[in-house]
Short mmCIF file of C-alpha atoms and ligand atoms in Angstrom, two decimals:
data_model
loop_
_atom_site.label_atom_id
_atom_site.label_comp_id
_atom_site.label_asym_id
_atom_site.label_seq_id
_atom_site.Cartn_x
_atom_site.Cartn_y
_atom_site.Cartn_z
CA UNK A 1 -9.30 -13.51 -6.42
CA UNK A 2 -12.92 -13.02 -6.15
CA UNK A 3 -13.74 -9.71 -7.87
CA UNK A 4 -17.35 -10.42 -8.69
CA UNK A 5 -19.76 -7.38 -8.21
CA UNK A 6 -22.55 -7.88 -6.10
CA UNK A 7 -24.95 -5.88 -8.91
CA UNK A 8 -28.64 -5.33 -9.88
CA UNK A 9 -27.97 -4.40 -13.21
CA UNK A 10 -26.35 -7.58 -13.91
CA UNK A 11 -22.40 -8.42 -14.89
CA UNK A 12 -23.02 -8.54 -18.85
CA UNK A 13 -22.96 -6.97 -21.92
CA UNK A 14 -26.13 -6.82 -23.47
CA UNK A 15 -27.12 -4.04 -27.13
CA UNK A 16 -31.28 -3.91 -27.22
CA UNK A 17 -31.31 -1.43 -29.71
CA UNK A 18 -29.07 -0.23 -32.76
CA UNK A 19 -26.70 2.53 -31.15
CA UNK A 20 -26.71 5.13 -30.12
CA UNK A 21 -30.39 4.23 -29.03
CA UNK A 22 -33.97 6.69 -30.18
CA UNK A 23 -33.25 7.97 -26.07
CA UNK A 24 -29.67 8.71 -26.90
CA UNK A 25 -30.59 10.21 -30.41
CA UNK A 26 -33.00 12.46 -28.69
CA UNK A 27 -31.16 13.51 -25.81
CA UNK A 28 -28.36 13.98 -28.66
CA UNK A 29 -30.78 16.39 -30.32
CA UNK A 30 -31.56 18.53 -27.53
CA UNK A 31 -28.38 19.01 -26.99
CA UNK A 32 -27.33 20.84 -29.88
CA UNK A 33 -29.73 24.05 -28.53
CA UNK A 34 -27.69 24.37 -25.41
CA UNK A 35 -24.31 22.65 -25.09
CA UNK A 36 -21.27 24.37 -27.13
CA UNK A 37 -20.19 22.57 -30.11
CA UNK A 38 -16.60 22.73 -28.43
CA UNK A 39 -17.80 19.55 -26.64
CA UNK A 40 -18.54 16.78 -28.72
CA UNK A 41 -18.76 12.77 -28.15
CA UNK A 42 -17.15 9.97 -30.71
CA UNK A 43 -20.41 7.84 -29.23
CA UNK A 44 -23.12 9.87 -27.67
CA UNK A 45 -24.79 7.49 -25.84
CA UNK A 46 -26.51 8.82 -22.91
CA UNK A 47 -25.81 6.72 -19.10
CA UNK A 48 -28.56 6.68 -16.82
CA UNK A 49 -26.68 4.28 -14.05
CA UNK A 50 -23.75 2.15 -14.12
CA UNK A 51 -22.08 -0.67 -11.60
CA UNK A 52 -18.98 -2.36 -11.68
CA UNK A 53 -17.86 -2.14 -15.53
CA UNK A 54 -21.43 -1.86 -16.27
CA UNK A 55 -22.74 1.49 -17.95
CA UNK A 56 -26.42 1.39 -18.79
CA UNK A 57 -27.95 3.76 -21.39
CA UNK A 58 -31.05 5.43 -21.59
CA UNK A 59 -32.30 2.77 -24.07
CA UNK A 60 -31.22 0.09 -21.61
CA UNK A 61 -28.38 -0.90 -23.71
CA UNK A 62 -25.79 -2.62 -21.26
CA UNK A 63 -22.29 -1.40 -22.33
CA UNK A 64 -18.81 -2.69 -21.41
CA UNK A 65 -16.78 -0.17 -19.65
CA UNK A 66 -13.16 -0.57 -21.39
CA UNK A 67 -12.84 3.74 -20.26
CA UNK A 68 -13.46 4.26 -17.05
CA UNK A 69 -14.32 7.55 -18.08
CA UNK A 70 -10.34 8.02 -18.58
CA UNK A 71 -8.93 6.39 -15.94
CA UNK A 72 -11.07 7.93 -13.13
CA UNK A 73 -13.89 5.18 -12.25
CA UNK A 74 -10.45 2.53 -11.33
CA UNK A 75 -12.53 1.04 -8.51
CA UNK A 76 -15.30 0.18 -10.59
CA UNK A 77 -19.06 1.92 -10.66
CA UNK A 78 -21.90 2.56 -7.51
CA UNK A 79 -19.24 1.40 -4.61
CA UNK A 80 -21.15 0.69 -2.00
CA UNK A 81 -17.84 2.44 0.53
CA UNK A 82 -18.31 5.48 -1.95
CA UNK A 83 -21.65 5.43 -1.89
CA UNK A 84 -21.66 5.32 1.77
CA UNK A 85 -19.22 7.78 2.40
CA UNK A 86 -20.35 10.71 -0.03
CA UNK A 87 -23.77 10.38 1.38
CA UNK A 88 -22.72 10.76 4.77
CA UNK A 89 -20.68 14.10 4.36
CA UNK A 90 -23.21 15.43 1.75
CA UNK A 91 -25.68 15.07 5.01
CA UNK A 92 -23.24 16.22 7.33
CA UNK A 93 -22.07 19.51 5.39
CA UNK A 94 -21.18 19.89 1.57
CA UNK A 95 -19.00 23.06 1.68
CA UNK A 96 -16.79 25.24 3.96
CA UNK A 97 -14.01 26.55 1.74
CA UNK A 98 -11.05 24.96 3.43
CA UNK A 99 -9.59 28.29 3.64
CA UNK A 100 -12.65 30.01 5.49
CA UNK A 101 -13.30 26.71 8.21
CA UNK A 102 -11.52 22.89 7.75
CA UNK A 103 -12.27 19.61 8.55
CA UNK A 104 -10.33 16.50 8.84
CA UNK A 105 -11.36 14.75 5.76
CA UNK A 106 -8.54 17.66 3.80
CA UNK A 107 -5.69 16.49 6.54
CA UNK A 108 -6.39 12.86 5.91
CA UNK A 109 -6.58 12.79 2.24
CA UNK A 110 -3.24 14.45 2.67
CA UNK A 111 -1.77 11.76 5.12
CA UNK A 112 -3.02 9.25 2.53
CA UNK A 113 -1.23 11.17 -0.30
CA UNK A 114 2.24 11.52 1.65
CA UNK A 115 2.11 7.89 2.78
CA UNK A 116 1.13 6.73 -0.63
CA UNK A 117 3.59 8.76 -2.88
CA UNK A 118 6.74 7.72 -3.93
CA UNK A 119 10.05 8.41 -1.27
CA UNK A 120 9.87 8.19 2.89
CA UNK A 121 11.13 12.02 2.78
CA UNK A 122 8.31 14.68 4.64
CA UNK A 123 5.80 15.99 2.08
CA UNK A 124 3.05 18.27 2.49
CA UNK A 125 -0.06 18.92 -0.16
CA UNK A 126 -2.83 21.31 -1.82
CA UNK A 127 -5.74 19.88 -2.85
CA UNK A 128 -7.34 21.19 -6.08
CA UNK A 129 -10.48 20.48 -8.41
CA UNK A 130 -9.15 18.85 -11.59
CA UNK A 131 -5.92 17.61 -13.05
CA UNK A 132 -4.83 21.33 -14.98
CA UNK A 133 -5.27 23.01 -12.02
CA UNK A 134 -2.99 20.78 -9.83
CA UNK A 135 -0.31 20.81 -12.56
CA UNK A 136 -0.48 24.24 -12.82
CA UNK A 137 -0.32 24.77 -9.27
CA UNK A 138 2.91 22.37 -9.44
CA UNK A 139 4.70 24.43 -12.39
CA UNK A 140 3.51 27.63 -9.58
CA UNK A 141 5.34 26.11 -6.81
CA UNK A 142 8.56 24.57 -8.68
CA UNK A 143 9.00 28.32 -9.83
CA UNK A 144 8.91 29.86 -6.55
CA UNK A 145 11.13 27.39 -4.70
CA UNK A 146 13.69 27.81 -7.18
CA UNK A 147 13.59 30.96 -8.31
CA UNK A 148 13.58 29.72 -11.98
CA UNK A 149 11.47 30.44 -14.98
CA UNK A 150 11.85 27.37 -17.08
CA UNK A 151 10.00 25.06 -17.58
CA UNK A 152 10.74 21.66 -19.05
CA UNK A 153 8.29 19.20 -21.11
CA UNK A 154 8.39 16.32 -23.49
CA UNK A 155 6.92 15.58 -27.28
CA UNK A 156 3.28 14.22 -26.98
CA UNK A 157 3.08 15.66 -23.04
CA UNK A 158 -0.85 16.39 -22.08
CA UNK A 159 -1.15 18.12 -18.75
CA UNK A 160 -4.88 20.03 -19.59
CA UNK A 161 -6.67 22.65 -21.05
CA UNK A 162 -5.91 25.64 -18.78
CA UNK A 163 -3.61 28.45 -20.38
CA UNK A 164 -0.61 27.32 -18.66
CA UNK A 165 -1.33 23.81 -19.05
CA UNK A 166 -2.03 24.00 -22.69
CA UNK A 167 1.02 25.51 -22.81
CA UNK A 168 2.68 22.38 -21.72
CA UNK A 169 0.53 20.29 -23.59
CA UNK A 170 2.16 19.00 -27.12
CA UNK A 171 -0.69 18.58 -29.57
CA UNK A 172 -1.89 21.29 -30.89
CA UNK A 173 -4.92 19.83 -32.71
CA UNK A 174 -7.46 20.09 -31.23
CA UNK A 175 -6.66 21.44 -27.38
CA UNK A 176 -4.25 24.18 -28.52
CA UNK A 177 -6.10 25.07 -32.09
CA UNK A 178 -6.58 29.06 -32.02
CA UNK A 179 -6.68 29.84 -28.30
CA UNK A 180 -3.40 31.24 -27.49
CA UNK A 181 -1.27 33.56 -26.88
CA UNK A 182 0.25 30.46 -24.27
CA UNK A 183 2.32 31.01 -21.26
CA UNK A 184 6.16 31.83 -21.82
CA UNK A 185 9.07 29.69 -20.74
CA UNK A 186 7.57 26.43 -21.40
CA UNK A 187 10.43 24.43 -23.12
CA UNK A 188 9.83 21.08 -25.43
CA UNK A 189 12.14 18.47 -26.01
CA UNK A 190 12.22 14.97 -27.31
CA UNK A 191 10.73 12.55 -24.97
CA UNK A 192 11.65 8.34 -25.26
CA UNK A 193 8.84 6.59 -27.34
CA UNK A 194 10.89 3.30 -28.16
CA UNK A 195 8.49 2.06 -31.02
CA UNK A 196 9.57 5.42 -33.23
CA UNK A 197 12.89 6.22 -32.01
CA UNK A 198 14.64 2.88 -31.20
CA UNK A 199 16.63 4.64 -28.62
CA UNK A 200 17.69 2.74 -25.18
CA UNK A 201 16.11 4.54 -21.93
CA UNK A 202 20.07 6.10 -21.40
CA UNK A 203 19.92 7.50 -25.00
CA UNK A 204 17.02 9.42 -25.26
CA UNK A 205 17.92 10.69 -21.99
CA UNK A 206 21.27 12.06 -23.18
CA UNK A 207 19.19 13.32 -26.12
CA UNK A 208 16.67 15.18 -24.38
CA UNK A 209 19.47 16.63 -21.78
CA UNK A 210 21.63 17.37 -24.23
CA UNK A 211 18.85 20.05 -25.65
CA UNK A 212 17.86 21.25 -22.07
CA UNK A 213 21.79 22.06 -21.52
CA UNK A 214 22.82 23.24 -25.11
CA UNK A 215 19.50 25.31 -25.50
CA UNK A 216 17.98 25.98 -22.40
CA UNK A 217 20.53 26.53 -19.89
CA UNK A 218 20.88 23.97 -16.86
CA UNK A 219 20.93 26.90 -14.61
CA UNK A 220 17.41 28.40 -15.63
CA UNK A 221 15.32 25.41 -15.70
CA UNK A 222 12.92 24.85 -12.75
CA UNK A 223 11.47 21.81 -13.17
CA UNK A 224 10.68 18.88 -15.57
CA UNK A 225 7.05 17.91 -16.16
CA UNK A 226 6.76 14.46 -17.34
CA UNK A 227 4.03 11.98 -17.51
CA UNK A 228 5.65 8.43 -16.80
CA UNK A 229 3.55 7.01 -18.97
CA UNK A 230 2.23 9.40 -21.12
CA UNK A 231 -1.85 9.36 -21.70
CA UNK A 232 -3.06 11.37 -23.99
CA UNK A 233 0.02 11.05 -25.99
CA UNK A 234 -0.68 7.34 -27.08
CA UNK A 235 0.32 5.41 -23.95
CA UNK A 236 3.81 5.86 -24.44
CA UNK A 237 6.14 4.00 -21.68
CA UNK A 238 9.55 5.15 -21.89
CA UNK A 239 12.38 3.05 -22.20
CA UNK A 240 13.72 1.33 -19.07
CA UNK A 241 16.46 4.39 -17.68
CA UNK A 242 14.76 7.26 -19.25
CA UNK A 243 12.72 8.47 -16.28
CA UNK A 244 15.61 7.83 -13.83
CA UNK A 245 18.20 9.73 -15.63
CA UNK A 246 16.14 12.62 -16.16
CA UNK A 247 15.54 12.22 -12.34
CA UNK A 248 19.23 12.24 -11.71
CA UNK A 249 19.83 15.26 -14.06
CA UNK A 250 17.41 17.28 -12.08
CA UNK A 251 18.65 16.86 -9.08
CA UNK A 252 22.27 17.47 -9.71
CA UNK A 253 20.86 20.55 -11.30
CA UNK A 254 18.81 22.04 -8.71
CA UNK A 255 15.92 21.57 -10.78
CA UNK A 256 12.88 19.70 -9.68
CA UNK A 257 11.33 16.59 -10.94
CA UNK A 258 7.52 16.90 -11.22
CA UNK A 259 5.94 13.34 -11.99
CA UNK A 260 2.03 14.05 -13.74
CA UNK A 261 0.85 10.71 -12.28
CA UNK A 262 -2.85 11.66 -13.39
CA UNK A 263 -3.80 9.20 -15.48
CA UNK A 264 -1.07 6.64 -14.85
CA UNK A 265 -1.47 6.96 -10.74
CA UNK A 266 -3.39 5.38 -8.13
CA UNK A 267 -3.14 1.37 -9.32
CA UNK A 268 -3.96 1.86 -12.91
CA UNK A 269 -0.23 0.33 -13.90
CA UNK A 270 -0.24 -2.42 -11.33
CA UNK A 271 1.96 0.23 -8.62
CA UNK A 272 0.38 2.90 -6.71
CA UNK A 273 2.52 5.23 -8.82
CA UNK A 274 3.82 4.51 -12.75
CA UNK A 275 7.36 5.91 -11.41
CA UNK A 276 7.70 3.16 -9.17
CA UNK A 277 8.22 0.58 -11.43
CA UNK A 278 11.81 2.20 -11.67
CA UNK A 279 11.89 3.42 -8.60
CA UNK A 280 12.13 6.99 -8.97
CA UNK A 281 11.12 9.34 -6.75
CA UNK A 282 9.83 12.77 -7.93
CA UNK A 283 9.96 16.00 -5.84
CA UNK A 284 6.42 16.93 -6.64
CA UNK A 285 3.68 14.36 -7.65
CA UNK A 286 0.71 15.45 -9.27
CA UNK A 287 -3.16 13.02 -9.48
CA UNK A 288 -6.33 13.49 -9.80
CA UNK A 289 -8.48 10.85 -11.92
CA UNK A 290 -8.48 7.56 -10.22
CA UNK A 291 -7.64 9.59 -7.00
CA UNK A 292 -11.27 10.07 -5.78
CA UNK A 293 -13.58 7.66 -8.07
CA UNK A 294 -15.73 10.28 -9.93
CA UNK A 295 -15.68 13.44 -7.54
CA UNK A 296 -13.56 16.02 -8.46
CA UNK A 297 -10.33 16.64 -6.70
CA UNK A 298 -6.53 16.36 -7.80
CA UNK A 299 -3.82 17.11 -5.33
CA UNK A 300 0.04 18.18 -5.89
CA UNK A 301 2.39 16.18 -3.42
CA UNK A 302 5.86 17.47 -2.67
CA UNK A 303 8.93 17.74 -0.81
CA UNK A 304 7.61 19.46 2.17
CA UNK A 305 10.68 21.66 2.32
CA UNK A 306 9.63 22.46 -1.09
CA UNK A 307 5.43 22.76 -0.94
CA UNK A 308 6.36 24.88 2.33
CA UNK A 309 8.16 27.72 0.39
CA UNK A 310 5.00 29.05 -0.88
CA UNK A 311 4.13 32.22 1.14
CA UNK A 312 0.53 32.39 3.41
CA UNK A 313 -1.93 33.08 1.24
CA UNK A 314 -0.48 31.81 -1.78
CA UNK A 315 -2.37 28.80 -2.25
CA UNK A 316 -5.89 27.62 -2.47
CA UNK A 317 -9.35 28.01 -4.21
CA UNK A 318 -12.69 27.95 -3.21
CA UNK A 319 -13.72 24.48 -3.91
CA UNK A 320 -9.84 22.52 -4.07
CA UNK A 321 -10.40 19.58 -1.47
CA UNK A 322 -14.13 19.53 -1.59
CA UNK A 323 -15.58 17.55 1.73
CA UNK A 324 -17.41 15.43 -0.63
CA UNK A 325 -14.53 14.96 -2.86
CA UNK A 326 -12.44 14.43 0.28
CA UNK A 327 -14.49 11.60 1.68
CA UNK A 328 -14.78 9.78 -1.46
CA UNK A 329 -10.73 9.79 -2.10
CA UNK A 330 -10.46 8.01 1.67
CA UNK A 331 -13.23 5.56 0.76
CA UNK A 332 -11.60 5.16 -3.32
CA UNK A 333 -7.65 4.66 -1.31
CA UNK A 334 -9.33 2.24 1.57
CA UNK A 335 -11.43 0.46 -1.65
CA UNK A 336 -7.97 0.37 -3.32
CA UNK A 337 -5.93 -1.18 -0.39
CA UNK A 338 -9.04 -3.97 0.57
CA UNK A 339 -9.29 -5.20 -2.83
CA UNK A 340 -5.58 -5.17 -3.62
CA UNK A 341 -6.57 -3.73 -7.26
CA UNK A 342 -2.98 -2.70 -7.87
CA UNK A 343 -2.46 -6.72 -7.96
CA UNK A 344 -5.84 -6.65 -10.11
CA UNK A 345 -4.60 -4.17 -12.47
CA UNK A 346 -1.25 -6.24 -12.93
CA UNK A 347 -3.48 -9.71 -13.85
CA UNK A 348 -5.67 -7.04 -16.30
CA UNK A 349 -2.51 -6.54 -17.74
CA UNK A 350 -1.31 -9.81 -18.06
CA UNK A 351 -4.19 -11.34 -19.91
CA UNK A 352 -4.88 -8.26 -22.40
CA UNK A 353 -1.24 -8.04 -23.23
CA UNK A 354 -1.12 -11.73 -23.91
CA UNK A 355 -4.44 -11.71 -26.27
CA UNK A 356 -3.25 -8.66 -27.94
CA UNK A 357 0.34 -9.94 -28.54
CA UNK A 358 -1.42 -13.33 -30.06
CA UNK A 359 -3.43 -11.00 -32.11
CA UNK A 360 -0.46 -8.62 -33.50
CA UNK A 361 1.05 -12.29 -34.89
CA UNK A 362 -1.25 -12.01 -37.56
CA UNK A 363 -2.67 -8.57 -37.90
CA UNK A 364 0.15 -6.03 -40.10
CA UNK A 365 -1.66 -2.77 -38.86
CA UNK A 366 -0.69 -3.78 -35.32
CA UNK A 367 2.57 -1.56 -35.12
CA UNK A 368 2.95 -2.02 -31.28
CA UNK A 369 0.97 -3.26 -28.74
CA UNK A 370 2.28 -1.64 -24.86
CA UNK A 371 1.46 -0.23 -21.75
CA UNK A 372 1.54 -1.42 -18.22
CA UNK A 373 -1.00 -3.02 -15.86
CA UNK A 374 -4.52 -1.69 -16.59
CA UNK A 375 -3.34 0.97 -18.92
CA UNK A 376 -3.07 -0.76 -21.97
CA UNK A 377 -3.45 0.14 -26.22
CA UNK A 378 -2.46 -0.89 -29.16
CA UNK A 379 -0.80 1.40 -32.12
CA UNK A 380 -1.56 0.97 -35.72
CA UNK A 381 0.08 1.53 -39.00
CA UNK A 382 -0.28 1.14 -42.45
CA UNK A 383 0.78 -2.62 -42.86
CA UNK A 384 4.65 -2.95 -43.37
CA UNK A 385 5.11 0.61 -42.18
CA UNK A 386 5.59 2.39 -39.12
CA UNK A 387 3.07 5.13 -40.53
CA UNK A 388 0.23 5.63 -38.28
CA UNK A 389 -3.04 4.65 -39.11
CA UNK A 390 -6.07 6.51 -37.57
CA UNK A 391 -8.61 5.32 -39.96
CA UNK A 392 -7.98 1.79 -38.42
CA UNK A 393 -7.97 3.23 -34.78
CA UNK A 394 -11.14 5.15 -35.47
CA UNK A 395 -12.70 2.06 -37.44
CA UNK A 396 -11.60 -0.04 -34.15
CA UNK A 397 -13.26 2.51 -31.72
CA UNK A 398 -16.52 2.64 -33.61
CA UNK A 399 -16.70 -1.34 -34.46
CA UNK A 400 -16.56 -1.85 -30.43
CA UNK A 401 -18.95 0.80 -30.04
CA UNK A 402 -21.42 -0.64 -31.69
CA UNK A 403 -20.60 -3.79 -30.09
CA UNK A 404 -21.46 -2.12 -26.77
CA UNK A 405 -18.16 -2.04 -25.81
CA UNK A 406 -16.42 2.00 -24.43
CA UNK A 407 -12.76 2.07 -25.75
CA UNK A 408 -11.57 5.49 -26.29
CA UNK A 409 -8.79 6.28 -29.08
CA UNK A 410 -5.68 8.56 -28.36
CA UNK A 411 -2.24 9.75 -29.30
CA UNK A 412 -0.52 12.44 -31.29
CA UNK A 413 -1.90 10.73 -34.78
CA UNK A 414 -4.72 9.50 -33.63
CA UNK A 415 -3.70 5.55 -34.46
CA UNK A 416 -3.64 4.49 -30.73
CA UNK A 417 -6.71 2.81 -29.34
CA UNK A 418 -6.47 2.65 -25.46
CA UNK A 419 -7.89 0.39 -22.88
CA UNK A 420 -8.40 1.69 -19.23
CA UNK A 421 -10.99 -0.74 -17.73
CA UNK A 422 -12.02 0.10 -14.54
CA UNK A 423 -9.80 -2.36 -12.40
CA UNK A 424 -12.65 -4.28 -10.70
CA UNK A 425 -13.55 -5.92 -13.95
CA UNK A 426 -14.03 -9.61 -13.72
CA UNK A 427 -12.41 -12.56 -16.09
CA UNK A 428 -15.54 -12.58 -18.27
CA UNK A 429 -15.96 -9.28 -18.78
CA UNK A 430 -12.73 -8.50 -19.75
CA UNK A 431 -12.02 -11.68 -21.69
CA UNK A 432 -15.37 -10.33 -23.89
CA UNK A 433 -14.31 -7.34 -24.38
CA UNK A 434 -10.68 -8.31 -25.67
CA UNK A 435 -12.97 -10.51 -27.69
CA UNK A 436 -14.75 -7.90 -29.25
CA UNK A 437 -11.71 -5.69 -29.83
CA UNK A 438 -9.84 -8.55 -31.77
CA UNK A 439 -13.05 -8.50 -33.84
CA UNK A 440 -12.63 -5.62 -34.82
CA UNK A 441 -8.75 -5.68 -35.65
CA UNK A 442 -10.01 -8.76 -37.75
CA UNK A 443 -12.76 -7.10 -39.36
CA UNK A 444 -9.99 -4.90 -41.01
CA UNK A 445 -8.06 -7.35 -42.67
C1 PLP B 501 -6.36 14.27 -17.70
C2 PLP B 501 -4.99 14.72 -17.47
C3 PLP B 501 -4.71 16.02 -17.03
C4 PLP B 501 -5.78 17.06 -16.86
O1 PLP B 501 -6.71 16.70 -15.88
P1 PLP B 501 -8.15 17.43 -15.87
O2 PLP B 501 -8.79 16.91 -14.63
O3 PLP B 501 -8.85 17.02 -17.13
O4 PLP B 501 -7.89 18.89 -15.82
C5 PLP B 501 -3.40 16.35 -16.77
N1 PLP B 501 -2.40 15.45 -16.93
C6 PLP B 501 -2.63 14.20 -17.34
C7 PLP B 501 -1.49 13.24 -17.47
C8 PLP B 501 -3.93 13.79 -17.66
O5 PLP B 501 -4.15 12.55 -18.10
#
């Protein structure tokens, strides 16, 4: 398949200066007067355009996009359809508040969502700016349609920053550190990660029901939040069975099953959806990311006879479902479709997961290499352990770096480093970067 970019920036990699570049470093230094410390970079290099899985710095460094900055940029960088489309509506009109005066660009985004999402059942949506505030929204929803306060989610979960979402969100360090009191009723329980626990799908779904029922109380709990494949967390994929019996359980429990595709959605895992690889089908979905190729929007996806519970009035926001943001979802979806980059994402996986299996055959702080598709990372350990190395993830991160190469670390410990190209990456490209990477694992040995 012919993925090549038609680009004026060129398809390659290409370091002119030592990184970050004098640009970058002075940029860098401005910054301290006026942006809160909260924020910081692992490699502030500063981007003045980008195409494809091209980002070019303000130095003119040409840098491999292995990020997509976190699973959003899927299609790849300056679309032409995006380009196209965003123009047009920010010419036509920018704003209305869907609330005060819609348009058609909300409705279709919505048709896209229910036609795309998991299950041939009716389903209605809300359209939101960012991934926290469509899980939040979700958790709002599941509560109110079943009259429930509980609310069910897994070791290593991230769902975002919010107060309720942090809430749900396992690691403490740093997105929890000193900002509570959190939101009540949030309930934790063991999640399936087979590299640590060794359990079967089945198992670690007894395990985790058994402490929803023996501490919780079937009866109270309104919904599970799960990623399927968990982000943040380290790229954990459950074990085949997991996902599906905690589907089952909710059901038969009048609890709902709330799948936080965010990250894993929209043809990052070789599906439109990381639950369809097993066929489940949640009640509510939740995306954003990869949803609308840079613009901000997120949407929750449910049951209609669920999303239509909520009173009038009771959703909304000022900005959730954008025009802009609208029009460059339909032209990220229709980008999607043309190009077949669930397909793509499936080859991406393919070849990195070979490469980095050949490379874990000889490289002891390889613990486990997994993922799915175009969502793919590697976890490291001390050699001959399972204990989790970050100073090898971090060394990893910061050896591609300087390579000009983005890969972003991740996971509860900090040993995961995580690969998230955007999905229109050619052969080349990627088979450099996977180059580069396995430098680095070598350059540790
Ligand atoms: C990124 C992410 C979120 C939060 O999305 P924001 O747009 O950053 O608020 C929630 N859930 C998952 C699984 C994510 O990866």
């Amino acid at each position: 398949m012919d993925t090549t970019v038609q680009t004026t920036i060129g398809n390659q990699r290409k370091v002119v200066t030592p990184l970050p570049g004098p640009k970058s470093t002075e940029l860098h230094a401005r910054r301290q007067k006026v942006v809160s410390a909260g924020l910081t970079n692992g490699f502030p290099v500063y981007i003045d355009r980008a195409e494809g899985a091209i980002l070019v710095d303000v130095d003119g460094n040409h840098l491999l996009d292995l990020g997509s900055g976190i699973a959003v940029t899927s299609i790849g960088h300056a679309v032409p359809a995006l380009i196209n489309a965003v123009s047009e509506q920010v010419a036509a009109f920018t704003h209305t508040c869907f609330m005060v005066t819609p348009y058609e660009a909300y409705i279709h985004v919505c048709e896209e969502l229910a036609a795309l999402t998991p299950g041939d059942h009716a389903k209605t949506s809300a359209l939101f700016n960012s991934g926290a505030e469509a899980v939040e929204n979700a958790v709002k929803i599941a509560r109110l349609a079943t009259g429930r306060p509980a609310v069910i989610v897994v070791d290593h979960a991230y769902h975002g920053r919010t107060n309720l979402t942090m809430a749900l969100t396992a690691k403490n360090m740093p997105y929890k550190d000193r900002f509570g009191p959190f939101a009540p009723e949030i309930y934790r329980v063991p999640t399936s990660y087979p590299y640590r626990d060794g359990l079967s799908g089945p198992e670690a779904a007894a395990r985790a029901i058994a402490e929803i029922e023996g501490s919780v109380g079937a009866h109270n709990v309104a919904a599970i939040v799960i990623e399927p494949i968990q982000g943040e967390g380290g790229f954990i994929v459950p074990a085949e069975g997991f996902l599906p019996a905690l589907s089952a359980w909710t059901t038969a429990n009048g609890a709902l099953f709330i799948a936080d595709e965010i990250q894993s959605g929209f043809c990052r895992t070789g599906k439109w959806f990381a639950v369809d690889h097993e066929g489940v089908i949640p009640d509510i979905v939740t995306t954003a990311k990869g949803l609308a190729g840079g613009m901000p929007l997120a949407g929750v996806t449910g049951r209609a006879e669920i999303m239509n519970q909520v009173h009038e009035g009771g959703l909304g926001g000022t900005y959730g479902g954008n025009p802009v943001a609208a029009v460059a979802a339909l032209a990220t979806i229709a980008t999607m479709r043309e190009q077949n980059l669930a397909a793509r994402a499936e080859h991406i996986g393919d070849v990195a997961f070979a490469a980095l299996r050949a490379l874990q055959q000889d490289s002891p702080i390889i613990g486990d290499v997994r993922g799915r598709g175009a969502m793919i990372a590697m976890e490291f350990v001390e050699p001959g352990t399972t204990t989790p190395n970050a100073a090898a993830a971090k060394a990893i991160v910061s050896y591609c770096n300087q390579q000009g190469v983005i890969a972003i670390s991740c996971g509860t410990y900090g040993n995961v480093v995580r690969l998230l190209p955007p999905l229109v990456i050619t052969d080349e490209q990627l088979a450099d970067g996977l180059e580069v990477l396995s430098a680095a694992v070598r350059s540790l040995r």
